[in-house]
Coordinates of N, CA and C in Angstrom, one line a residue:
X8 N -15.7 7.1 -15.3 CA -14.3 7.5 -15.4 C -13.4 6.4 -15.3
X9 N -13.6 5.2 -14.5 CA -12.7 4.1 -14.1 C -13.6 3.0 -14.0
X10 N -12.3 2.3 -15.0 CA -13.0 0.9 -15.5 C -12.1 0.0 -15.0
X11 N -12.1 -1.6 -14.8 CA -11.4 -2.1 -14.3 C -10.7 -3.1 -15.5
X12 N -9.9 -3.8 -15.8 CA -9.0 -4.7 -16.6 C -7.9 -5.3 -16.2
X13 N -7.2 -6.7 -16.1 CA -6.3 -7.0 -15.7 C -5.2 -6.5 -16.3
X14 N -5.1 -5.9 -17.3 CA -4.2 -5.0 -18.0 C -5.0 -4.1 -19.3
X15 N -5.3 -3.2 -19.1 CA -5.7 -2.6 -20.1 C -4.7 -2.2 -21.7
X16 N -5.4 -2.6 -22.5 CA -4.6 -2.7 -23.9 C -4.6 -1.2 -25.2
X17 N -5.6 -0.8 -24.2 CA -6.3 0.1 -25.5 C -6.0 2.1 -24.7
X18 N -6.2 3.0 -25.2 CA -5.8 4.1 -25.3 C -5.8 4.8 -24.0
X19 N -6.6 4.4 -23.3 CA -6.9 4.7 -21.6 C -5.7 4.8 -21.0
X20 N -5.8 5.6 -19.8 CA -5.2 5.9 -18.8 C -4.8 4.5 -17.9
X21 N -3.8 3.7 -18.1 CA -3.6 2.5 -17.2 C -3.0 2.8 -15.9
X22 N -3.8 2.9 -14.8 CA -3.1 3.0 -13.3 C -3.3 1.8 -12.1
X23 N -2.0 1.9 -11.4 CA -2.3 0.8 -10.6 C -2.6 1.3 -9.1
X24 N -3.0 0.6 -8.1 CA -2.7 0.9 -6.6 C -2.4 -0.8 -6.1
X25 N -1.9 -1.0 -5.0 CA -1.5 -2.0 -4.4 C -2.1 -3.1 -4.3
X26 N -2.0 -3.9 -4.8 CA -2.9 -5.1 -5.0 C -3.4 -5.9 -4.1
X27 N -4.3 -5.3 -3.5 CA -4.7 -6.3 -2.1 C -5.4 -5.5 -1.3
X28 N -6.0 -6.1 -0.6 CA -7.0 -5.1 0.0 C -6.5 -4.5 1.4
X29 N -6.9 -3.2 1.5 CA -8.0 -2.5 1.4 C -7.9 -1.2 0.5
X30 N -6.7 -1.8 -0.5 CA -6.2 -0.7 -1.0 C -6.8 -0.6 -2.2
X31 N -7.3 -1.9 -2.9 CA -7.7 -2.4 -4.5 C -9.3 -2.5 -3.9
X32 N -9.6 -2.8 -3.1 CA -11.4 -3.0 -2.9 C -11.2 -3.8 -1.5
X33 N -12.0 -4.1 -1.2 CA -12.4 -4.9 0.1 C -13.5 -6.3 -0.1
X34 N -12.4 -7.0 0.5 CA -13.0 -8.7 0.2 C -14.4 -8.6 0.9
X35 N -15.0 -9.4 -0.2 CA -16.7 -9.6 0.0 C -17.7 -8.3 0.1
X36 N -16.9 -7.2 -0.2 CA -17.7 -6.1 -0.2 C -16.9 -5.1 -2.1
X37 N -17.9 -5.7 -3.3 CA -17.2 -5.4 -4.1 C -17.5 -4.1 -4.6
X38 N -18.6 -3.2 -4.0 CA -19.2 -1.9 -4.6 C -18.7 -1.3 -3.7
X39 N -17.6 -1.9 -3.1 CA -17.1 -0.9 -1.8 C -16.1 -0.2 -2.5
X40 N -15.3 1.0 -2.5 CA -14.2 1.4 -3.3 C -12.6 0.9 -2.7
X41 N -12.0 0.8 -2.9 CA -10.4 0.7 -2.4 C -9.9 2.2 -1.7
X42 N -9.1 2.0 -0.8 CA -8.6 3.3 -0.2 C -7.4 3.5 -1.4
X43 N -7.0 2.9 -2.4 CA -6.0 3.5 -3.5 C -6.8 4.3 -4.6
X44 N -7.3 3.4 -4.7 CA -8.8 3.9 -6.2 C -9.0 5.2 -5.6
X45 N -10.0 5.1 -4.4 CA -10.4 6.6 -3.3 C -9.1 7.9 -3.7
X46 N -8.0 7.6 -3.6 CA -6.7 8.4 -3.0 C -6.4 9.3 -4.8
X47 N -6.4 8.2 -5.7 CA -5.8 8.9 -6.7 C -7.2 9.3 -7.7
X48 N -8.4 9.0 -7.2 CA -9.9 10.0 -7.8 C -9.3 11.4 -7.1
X49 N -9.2 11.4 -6.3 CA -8.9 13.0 -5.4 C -8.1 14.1 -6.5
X50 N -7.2 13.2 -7.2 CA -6.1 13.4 -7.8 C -6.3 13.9 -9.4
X51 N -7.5 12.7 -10.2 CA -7.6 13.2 -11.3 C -8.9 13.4 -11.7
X52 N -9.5 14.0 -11.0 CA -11.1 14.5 -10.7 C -11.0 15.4 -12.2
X53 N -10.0 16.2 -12.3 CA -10.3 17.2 -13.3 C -9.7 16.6 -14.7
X54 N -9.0 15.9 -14.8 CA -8.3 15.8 -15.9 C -9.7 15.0 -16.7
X55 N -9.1 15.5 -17.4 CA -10.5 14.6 -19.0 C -9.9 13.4 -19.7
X56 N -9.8 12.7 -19.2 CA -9.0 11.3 -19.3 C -10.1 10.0 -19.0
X57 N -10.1 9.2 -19.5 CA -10.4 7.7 -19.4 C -9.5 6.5 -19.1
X58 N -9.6 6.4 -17.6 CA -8.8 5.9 -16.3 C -8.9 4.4 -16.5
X59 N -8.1 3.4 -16.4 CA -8.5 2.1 -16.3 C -8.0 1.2 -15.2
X60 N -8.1 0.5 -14.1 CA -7.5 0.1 -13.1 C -7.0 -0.9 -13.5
X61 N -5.4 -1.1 -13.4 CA -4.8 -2.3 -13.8 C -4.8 -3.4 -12.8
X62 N -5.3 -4.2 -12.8 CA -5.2 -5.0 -11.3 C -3.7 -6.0 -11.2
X63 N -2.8 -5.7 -11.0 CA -1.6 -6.9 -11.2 C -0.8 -6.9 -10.0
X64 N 0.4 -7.9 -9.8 CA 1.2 -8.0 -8.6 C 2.0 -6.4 -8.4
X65 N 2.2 -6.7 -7.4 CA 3.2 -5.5 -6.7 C 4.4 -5.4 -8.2
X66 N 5.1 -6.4 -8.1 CA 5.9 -6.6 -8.7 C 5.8 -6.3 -10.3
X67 N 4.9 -6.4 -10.9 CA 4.5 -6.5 -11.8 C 4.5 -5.0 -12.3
X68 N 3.5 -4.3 -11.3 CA 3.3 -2.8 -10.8 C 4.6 -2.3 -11.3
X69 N 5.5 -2.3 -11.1 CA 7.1 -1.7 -10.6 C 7.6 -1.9 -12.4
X70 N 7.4 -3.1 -12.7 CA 7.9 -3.7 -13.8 C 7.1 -2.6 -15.2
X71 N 5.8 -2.8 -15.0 CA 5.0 -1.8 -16.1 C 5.2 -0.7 -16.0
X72 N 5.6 0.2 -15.1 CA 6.1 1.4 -15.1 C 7.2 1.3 -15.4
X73 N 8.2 1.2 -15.8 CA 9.4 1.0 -16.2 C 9.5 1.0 -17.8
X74 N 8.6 -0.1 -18.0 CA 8.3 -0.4 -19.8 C 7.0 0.7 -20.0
X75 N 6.8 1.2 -19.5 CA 5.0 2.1 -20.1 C 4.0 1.7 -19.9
X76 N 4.3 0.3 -20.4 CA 3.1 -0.3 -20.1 C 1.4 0.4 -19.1
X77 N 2.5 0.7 -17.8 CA 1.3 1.4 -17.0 C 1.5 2.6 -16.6
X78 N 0.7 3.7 -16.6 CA 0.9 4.7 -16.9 C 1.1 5.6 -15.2
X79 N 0.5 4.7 -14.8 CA 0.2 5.8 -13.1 C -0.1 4.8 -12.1
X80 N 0.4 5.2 -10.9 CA 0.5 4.2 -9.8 C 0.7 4.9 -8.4
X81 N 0.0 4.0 -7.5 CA 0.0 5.0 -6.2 C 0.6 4.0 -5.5
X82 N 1.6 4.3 -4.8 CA 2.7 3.5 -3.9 C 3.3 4.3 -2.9
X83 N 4.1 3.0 -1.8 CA 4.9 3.6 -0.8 C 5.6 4.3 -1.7
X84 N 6.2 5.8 -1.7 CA 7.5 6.1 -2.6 C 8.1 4.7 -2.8
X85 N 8.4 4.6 -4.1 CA 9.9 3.0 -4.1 C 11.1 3.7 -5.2
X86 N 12.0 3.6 -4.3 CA 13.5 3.9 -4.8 C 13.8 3.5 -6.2
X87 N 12.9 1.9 -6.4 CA 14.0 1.1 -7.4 C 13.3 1.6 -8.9
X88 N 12.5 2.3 -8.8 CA 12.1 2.6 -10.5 C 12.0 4.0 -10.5
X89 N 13.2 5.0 -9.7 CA 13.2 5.8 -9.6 C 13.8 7.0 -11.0
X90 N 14.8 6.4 -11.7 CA 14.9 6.6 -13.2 C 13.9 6.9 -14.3
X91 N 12.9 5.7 -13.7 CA 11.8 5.9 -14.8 C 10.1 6.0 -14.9
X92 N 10.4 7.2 -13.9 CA 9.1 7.7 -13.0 C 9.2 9.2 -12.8
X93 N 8.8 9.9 -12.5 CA 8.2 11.0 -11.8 C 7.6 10.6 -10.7
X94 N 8.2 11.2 -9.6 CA 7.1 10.6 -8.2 C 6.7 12.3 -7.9
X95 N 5.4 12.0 -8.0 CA 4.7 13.2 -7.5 C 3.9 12.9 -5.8
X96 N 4.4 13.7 -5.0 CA 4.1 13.5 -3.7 C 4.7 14.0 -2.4
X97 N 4.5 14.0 -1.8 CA 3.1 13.0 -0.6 C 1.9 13.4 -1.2
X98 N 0.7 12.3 -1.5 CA -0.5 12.2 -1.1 C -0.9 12.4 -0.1
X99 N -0.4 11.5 0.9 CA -0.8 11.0 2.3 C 0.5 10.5 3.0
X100 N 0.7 10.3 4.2 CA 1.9 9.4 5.0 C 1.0 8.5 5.8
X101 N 1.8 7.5 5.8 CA 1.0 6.4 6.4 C 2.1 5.6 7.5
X102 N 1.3 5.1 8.5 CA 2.2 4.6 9.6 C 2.5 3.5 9.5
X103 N 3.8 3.0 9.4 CA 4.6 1.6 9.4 C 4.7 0.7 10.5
X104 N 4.3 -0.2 10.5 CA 4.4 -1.2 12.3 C 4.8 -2.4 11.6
X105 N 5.4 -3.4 12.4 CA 5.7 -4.4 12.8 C 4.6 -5.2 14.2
X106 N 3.7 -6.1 13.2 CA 3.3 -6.5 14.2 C 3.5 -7.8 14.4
X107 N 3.5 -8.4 15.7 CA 4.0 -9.8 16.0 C 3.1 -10.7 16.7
X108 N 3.8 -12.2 16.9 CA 2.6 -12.9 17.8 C 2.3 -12.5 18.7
X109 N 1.3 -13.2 19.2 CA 1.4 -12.8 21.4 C 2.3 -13.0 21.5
X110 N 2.7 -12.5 22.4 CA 3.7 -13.1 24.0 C 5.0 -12.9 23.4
X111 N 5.3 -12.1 21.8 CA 6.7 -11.5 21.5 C 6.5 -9.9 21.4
X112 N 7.4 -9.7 22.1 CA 7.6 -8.2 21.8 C 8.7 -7.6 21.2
X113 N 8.5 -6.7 20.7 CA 9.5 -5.8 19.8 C 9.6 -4.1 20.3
X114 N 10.4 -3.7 21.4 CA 10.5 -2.5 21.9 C 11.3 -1.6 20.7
X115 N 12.4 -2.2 20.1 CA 13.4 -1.3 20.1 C 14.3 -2.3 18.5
X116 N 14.0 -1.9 17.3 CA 14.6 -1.8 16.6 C 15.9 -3.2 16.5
X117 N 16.7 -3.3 17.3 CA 17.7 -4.4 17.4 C 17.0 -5.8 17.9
X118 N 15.8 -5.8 18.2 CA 14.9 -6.6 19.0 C 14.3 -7.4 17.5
X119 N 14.5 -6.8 16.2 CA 14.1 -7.9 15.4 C 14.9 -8.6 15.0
X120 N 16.3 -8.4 15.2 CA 16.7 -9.7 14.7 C 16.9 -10.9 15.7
X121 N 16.1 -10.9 16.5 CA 15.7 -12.2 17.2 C 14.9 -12.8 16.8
X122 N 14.1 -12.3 15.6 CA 13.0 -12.6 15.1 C 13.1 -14.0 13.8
X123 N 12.4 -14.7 13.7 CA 12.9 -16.1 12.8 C 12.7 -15.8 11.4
X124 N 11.3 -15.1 11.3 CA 10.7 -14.8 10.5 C 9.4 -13.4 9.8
X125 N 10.2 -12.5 9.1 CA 9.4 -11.1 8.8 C 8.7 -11.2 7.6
X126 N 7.1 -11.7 7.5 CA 6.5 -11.0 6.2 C 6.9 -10.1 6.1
X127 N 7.4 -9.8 4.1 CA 7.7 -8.4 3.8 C 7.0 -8.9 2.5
X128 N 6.1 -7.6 2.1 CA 5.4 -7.5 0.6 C 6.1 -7.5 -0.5
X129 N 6.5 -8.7 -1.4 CA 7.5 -8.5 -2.5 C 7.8 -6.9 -2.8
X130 N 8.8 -6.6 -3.1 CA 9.1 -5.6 -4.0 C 8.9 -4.3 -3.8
X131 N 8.0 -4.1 -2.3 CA 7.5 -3.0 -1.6 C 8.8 -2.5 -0.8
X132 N 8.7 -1.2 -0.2 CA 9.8 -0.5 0.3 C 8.9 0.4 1.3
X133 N 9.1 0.3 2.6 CA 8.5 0.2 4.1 C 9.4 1.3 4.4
X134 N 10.7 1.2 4.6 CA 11.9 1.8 5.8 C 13.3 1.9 5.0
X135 N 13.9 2.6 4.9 CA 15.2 2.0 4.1 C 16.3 1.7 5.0
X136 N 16.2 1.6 6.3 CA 16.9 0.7 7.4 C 16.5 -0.5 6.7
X137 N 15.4 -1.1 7.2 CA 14.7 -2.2 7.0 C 14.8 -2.9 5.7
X138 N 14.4 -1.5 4.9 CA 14.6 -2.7 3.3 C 16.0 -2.7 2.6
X139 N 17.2 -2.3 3.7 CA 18.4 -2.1 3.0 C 19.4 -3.3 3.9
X140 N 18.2 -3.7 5.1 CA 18.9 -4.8 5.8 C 19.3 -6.1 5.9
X141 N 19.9 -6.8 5.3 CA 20.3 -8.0 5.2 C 20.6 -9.0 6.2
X142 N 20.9 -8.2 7.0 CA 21.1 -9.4 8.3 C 19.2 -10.2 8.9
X143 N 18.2 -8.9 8.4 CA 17.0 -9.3 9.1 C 16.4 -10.6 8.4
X144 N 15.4 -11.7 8.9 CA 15.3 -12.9 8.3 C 14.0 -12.8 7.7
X145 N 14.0 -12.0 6.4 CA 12.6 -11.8 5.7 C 12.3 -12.8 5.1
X146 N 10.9 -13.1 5.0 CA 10.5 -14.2 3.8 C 8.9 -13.4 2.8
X147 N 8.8 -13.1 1.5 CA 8.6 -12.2 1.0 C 7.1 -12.8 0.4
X148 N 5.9 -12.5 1.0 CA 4.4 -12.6 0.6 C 3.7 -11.7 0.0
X149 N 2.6 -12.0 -0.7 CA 1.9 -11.3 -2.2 C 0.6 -10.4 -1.3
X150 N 0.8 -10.4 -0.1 CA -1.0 -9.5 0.6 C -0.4 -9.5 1.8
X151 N -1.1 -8.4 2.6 CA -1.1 -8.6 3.9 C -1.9 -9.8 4.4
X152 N -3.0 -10.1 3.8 CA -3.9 -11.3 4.2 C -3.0 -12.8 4.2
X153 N -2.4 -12.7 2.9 CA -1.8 -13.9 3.2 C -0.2 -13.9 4.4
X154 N 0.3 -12.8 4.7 CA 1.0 -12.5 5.5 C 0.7 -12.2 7.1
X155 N -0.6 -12.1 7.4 CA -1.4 -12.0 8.5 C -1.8 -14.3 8.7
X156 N -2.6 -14.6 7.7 CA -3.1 -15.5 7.8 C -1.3 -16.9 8.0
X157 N -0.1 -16.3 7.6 CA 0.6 -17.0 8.0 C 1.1 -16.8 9.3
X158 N 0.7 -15.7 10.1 CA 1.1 -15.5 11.7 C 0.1 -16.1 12.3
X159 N -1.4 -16.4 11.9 CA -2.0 -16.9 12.4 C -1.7 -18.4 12.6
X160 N -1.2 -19.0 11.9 CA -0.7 -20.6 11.9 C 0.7 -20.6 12.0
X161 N 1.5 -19.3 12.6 CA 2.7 -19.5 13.5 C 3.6 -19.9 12.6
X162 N 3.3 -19.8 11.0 CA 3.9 -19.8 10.1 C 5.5 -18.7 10.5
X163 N 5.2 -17.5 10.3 CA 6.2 -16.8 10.7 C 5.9 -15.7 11.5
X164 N 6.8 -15.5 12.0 CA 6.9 -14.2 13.4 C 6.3 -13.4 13.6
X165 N 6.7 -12.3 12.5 CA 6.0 -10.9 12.1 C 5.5 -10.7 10.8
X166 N 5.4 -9.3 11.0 CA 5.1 -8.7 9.6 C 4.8 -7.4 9.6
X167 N 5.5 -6.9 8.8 CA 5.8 -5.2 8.4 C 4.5 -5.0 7.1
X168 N 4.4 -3.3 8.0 CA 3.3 -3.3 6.7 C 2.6 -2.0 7.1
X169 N 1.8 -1.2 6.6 CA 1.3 -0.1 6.8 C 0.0 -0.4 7.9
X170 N -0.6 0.9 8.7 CA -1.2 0.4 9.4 C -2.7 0.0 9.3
X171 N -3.4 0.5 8.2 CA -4.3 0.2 7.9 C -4.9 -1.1 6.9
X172 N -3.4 -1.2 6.4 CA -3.3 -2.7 6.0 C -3.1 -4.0 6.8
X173 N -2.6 -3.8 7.7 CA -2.4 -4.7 8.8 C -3.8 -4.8 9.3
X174 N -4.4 -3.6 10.1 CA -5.4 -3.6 10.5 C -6.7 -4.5 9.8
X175 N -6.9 -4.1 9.0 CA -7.9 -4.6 7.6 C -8.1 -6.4 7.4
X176 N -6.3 -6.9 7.6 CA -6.3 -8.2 7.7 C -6.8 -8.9 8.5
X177 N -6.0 -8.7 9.5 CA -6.4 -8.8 11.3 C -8.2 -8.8 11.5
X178 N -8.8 -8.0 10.9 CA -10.1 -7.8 10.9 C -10.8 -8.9 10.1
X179 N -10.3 -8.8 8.8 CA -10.6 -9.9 8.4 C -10.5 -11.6 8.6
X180 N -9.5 -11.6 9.4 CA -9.1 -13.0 10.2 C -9.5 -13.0 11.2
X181 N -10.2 -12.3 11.7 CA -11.0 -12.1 13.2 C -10.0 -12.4 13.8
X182 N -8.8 -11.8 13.9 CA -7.6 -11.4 15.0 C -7.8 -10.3 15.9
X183 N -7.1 -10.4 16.9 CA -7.3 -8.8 17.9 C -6.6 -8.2 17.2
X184 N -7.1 -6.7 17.7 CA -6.8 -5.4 16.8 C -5.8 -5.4 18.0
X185 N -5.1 -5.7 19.3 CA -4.6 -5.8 20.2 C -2.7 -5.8 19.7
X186 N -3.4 -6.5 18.5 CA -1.6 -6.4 17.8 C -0.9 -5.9 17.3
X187 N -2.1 -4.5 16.8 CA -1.7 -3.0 16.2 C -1.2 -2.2 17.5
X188 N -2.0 -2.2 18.9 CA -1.6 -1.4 19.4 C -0.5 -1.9 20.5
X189 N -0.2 -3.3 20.0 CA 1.3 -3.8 20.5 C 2.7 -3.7 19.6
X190 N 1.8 -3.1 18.1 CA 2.8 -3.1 17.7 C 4.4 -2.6 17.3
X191 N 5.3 -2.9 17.1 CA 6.6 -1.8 16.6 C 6.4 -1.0 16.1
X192 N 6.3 0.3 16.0 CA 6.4 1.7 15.3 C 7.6 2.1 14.5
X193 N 7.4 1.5 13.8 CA 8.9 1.9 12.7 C 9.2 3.1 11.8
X194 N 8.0 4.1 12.0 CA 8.2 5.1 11.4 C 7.1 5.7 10.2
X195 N 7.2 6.7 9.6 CA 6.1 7.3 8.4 C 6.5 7.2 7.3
X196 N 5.9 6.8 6.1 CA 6.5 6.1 5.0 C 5.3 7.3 3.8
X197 N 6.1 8.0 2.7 CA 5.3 8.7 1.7 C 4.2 8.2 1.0
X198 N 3.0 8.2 0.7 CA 2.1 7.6 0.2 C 1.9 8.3 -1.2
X199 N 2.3 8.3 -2.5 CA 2.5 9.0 -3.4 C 2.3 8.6 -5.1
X200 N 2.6 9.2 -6.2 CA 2.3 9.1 -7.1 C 3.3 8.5 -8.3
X201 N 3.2 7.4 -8.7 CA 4.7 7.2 -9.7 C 4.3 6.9 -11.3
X202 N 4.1 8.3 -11.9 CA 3.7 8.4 -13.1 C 5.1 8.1 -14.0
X203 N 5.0 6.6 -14.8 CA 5.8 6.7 -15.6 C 6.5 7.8 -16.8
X204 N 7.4 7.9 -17.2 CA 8.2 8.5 -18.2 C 8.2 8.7 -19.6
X205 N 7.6 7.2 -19.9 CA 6.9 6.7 -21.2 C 5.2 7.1 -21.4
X206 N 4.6 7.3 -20.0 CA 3.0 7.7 -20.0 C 2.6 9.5 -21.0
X207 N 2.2 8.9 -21.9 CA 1.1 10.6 -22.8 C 0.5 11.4 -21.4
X208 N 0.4 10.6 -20.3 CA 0.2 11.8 -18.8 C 1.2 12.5 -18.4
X209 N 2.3 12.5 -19.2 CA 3.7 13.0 -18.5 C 3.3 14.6 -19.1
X210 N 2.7 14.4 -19.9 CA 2.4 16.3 -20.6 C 1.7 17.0 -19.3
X211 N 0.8 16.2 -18.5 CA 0.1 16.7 -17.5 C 0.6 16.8 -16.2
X212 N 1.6 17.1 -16.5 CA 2.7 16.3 -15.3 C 2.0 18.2 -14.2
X213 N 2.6 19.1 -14.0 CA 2.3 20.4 -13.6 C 1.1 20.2 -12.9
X214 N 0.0 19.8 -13.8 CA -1.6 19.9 -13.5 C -1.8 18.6 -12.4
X215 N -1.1 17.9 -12.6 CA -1.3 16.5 -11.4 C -0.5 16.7 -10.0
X216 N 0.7 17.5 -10.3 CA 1.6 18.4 -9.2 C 0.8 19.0 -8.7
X217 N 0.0 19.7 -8.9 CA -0.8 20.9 -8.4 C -2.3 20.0 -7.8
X218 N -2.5 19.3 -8.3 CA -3.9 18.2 -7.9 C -3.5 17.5 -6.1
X219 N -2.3 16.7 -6.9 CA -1.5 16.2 -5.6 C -1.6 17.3 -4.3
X220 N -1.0 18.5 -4.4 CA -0.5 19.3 -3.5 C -1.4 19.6 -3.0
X221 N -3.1 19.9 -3.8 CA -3.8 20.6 -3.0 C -4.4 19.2 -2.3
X222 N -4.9 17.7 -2.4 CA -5.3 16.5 -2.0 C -4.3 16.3 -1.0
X223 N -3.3 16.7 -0.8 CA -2.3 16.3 0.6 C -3.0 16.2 1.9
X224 N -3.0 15.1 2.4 CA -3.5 15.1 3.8 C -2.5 14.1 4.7
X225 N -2.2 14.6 5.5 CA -1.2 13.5 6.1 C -1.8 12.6 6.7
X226 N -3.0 12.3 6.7 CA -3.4 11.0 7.8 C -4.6 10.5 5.9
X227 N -4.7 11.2 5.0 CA -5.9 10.9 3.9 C -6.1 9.5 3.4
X228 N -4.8 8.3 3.7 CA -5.5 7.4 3.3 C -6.1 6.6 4.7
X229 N -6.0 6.6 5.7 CA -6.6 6.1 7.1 C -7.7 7.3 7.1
X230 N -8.2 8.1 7.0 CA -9.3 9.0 6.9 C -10.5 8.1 5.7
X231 N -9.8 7.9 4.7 CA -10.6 6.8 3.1 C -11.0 5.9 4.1
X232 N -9.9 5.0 5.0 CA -10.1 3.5 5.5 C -11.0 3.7 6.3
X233 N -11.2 4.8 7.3 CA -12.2 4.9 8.8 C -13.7 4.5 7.8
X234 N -13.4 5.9 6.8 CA -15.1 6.2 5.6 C -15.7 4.8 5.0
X235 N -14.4 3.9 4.6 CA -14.8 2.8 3.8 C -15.4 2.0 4.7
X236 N -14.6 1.6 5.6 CA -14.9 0.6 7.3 C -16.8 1.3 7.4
X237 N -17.0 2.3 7.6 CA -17.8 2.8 8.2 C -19.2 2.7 7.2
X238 N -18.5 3.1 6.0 CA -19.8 2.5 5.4 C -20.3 1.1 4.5
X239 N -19.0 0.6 4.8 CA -19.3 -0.6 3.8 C -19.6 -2.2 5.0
X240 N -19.2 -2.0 6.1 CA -19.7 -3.0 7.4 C -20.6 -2.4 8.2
X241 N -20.8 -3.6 8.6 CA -21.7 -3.0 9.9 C -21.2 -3.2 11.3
X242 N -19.8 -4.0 11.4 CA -19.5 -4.4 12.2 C -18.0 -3.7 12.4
X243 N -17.4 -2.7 12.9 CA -16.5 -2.2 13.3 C -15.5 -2.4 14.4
X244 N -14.1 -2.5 14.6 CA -13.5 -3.0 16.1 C -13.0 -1.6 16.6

């Protein structure tokens, strides 16, 4: 049913999920599935369609839905291509943290703008306090990996980001998981569906509504990540 292409050209179904792992696949484990890929099979199990995974930047993502280019995409809800989308959702909700170095803490919201420096994922939308705030000192990275692997060399401060994506990094950098559960809680963010306007899927729009609604699980993409973790390592934290 799902093929992979860095852009698919041809008649198929072009859909994206978040470009990075653990959402697109999992580094060094490539028959392992992605918790995005996982989330939106839930979704078009029935439809008689030939699926193609677009693999491209966040940004890029936002951009091809807009032109047609790509036809389906599973994201935080994002405001800014909201004209030229259908967002079908919640899928899932997923928990937003801020997590920081040692020995900084973050209790309380006004506590980040002491902060020097916040990985934020280009073009992604977290909190709309947060991504509507200008005073905070963001500097804007393409992964959580590379947004993890810059706290690890004190590059910069923090980093906002969902929790299983943080987690995943952290794991992968052989950092303590100790960061997740020091981290800022900033709240629950929609995990959902952004079917372009221009997509020949827009006719199926009702039948994906209805797919969506019954796949709703509020914890369903950290339920994917426990399943993936569990079966694709042997080594768990």
């Amino acid at each position: 049913m799902i093929h992979t292409m860095s852009l698919a050209s041809d008649k198929s179904i072009n859909f994206s999920v978040p470009p990075f792992s653990p959402f697109n696949g999992f580094d060094e484990q490539p028959k392992c599935k992605g918790v995005g890929v996982l989330a939106i099979e839930k979704v078009i199990i029935n439809l008689e369609e030939d699926f193609t995974l677009a693999l491209l930047p966040y940004a890029r993502i936002l951009n091809s839905l807009k032109t047609g280019q790509l036809d389906l995409a599973i994201l935080f809800k994002n405001n800014t291509v909201a004209e030229n989308i259908e967002y079908i959702g919640p899928l899932s909700m997923a928990k937003v943290l801020v997590i920081t170095q040692s020995g900084t803490t973050v209790k309380h919201y006004k506590d980040l703008y002491q902060l020097d420096s916040i990985g934020v994922i280009r073009s992604a939308q977290f909190n709309n306090r947060f991504d509507q705030d200008e005073l905070l000192k963001k500097v804007n990275v393409n992964s959580y990996s590379q947004a993890v692997k810059l706290l690890k060399l004190k590059r910069i401060n923090a980093v906002i980001g969902s929790k299983i994506g943080l987690e995943y990094a952290l794991y992968h950098e052989n950092m303590s998981n100790e960061l997740i559960a020091d981290a800022f809680y900033l709240g629950d963010k929609e995990l959902g569906l952004h079917l372009s306007k221009k997509s020949a899927l827009i006719s199926n729009l009702p039948l994906i509504k209805n797919a969506v609604k019954s796949a709703y699980q509020a914890n369903l993409t950290e339920q994917l990540y426990r399943q993936q973790m569990n079966e694709c390592y042997s080594k768990i934290y």
